C-alpha positions as a printed Julia matrix, in Angstrom:
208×3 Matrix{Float64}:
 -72.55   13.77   48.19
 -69.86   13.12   51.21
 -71.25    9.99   51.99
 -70.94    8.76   48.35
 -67.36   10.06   48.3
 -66.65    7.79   50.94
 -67.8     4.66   50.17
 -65.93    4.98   46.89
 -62.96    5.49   48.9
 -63.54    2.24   51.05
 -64.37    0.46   47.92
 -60.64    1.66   46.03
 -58.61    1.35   49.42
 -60.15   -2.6    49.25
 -58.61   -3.41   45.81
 -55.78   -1.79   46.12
 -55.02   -4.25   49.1
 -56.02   -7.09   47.31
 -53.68   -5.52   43.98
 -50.85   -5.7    46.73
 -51.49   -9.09   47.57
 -51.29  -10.78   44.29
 -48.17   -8.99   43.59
 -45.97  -10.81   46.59
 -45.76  -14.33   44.83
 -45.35  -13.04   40.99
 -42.08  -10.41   42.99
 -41.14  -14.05   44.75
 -41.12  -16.01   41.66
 -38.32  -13.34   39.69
 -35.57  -14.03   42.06
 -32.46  -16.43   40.91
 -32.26  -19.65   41.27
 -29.47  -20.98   43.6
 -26.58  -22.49   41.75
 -25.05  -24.64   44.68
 -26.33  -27.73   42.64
 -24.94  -27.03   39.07
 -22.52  -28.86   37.47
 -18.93  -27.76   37.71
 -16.37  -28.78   34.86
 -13.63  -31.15   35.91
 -10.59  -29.26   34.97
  -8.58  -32.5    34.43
 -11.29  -33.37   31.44
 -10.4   -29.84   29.51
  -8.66  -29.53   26.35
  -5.25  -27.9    26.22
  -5.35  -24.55   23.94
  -4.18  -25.44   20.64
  -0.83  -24.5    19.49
   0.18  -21.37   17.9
   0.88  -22.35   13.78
   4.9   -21.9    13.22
   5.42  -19.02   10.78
   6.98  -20.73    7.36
   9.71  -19.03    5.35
   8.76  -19.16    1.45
  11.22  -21.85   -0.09
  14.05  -19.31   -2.21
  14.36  -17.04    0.31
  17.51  -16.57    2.94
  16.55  -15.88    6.02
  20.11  -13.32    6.59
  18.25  -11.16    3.88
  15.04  -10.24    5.8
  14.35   -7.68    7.44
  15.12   -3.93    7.04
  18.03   -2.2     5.36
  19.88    1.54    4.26
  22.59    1.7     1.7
  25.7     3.14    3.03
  27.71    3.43   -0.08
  26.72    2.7    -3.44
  28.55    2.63   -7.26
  25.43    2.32   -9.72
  25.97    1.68  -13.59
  23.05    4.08  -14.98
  21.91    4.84  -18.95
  21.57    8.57  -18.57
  21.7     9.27  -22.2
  19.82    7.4   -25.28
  23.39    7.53  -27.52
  25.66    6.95  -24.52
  26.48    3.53  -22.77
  25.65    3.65  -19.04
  27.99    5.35  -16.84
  29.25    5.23  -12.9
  27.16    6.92  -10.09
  27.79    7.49   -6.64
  25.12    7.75   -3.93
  23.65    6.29   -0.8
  20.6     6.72    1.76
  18.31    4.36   -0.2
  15.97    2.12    1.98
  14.81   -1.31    1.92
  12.85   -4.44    3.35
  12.26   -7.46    2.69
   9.68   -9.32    3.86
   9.66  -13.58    4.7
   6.78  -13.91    2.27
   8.72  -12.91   -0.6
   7.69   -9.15   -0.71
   9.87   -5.94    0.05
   9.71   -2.1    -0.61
  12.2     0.0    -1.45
  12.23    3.95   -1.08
  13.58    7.45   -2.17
  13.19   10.22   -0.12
  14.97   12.32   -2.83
  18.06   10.44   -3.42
  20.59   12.04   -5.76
  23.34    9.82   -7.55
  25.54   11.6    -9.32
  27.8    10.69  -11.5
  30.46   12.97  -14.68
  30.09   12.61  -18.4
  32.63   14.86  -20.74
  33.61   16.34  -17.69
  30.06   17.97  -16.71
  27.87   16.86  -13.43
  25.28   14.45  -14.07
  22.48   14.09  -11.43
  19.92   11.49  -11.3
  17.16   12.05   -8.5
  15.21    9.29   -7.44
  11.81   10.12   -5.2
   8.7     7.56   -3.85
   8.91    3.95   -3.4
   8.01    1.06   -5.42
   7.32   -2.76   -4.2
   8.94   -5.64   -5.71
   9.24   -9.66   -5.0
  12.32  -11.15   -4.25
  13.92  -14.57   -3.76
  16.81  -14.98   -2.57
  20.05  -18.15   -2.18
  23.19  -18.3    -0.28
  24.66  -15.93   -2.46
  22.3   -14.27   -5.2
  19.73  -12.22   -4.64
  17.02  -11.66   -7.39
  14.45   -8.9    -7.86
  11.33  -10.79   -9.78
   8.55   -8.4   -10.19
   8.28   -4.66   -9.48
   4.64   -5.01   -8.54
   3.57   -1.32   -7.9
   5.29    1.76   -7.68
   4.76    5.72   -6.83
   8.46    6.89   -8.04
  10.2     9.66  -10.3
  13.1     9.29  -11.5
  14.29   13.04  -12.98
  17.77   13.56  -14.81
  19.98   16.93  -14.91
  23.18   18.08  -16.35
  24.7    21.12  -17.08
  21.42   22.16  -18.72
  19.5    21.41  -15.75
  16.09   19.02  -15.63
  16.86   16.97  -19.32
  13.91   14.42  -18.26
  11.7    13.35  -15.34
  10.13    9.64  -15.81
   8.18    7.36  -13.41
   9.1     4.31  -12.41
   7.07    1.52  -14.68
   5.88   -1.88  -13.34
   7.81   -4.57  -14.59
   6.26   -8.2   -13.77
   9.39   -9.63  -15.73
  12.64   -7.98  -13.89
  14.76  -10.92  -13.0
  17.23   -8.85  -11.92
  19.79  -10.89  -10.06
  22.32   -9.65   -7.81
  25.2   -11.4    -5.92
  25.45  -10.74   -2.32
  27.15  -11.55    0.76
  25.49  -10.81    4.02
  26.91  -11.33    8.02
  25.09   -9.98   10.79
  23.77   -6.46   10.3
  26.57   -5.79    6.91
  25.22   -6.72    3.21
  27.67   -6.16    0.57
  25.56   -6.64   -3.03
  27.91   -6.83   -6.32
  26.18   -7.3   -10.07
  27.31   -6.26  -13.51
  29.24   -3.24  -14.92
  31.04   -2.17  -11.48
  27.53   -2.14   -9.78
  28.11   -2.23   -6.23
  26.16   -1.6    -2.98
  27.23   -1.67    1.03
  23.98   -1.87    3.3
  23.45   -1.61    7.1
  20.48   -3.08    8.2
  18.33   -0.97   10.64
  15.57   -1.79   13.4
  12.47   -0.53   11.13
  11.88   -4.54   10.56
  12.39   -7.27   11.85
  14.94  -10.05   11.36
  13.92  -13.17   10.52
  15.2   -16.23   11.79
């Protein structure tokens, strides 16, 4: 039995040696070819990158009026009552931008104008934001479209809450708006004593 061992030994050890040496030319044929003989581009034949596209205002809209602003100081003709014309108030803090593209935002973080009938405190609170487009000239300012909106608008007197209402998309507004606008100062004017001073901030941009 111990001779038999061994000669199967002998017989293993063998093929193993031949096993080792058919393996050296298939290890010898993985390695890399050199790369001394490639082609290299000629940098003088490459193509320049290709210019960055100019941004485009949309035609209607002045460039002074882009960007981000916060009313200041505002007089606001409002209808607070069905059987009553509209009336004067006073407020300030609300906050807008307008966008090149024709687009802007305005919010309410809880802005109060308030304003007297008969005597008696009228409040109207204004809370969310609603998105509009806009076009704009040298000197009037128009609000096309209120395009979607997440804003309450709730009125109080002496009786507290009278009515709470959300703001309703309007794709008709055409509200239009005379302005006059220098640097970071926009004074807006309209109808009925409306008025409005604005600073602009450094939320967004200006464009120029």
């Amino acid at each position: 039995m111990i001779r038999i061992h061994t000669a199967l030994l002998v017989v293993c050890a063998t093929a193993l040696v031949a096993c080792a040496g058919l393996a050296v030319p298939l290890l010898g044929s993985a390695e890399p070819a050199s790369c001394r003989s490639c082609p290299v581009a000629d940098p003088a034949a490459l193509p320049s990158p290709a210019p960055l596209p100019k941004q485009a205002r949309e035609p209607g809209v002045d460039h002074c009026l882009v960007g981000s602003w916060r009313t200041v100081e505002e007089t606001v003709p409002v209808k607070f009552y069905a059987d009553v014309d509209p009336f004067l108030f006073t407020t300030s803090g609300r906050y807008y931008e307008f966008r090149p593209d024709g687009t802007g935002i305005e919010r309410n973080d809880d802005i109060t104008f308030v304003g007297s009938h008969r005597g008696n405190e009228t409040r109207l609170v204004a809370d969310g934001w609603r998105e509009f487009t806009w076009t704009g000239t040298a000197d009037t300012l128009t609000f096309v479209a209120i395009t979607n909106a997440a804003l309450t608008w709730s009125y109080y007197d002496q009786r507290g809450l009278v009515s709470s209402q959300p703001e309703p998309l309007d794709p008709r507004r055409n509200e239009v708006k005379h302005y006059a606008c220098a640097g970071t100062r926009l004074v807006e004017t309209g109808d009925n004593g409306y008025r409005s001073t604005w600073d602009r901030t450094t939320d967004f941009g200006v464009y120029g």
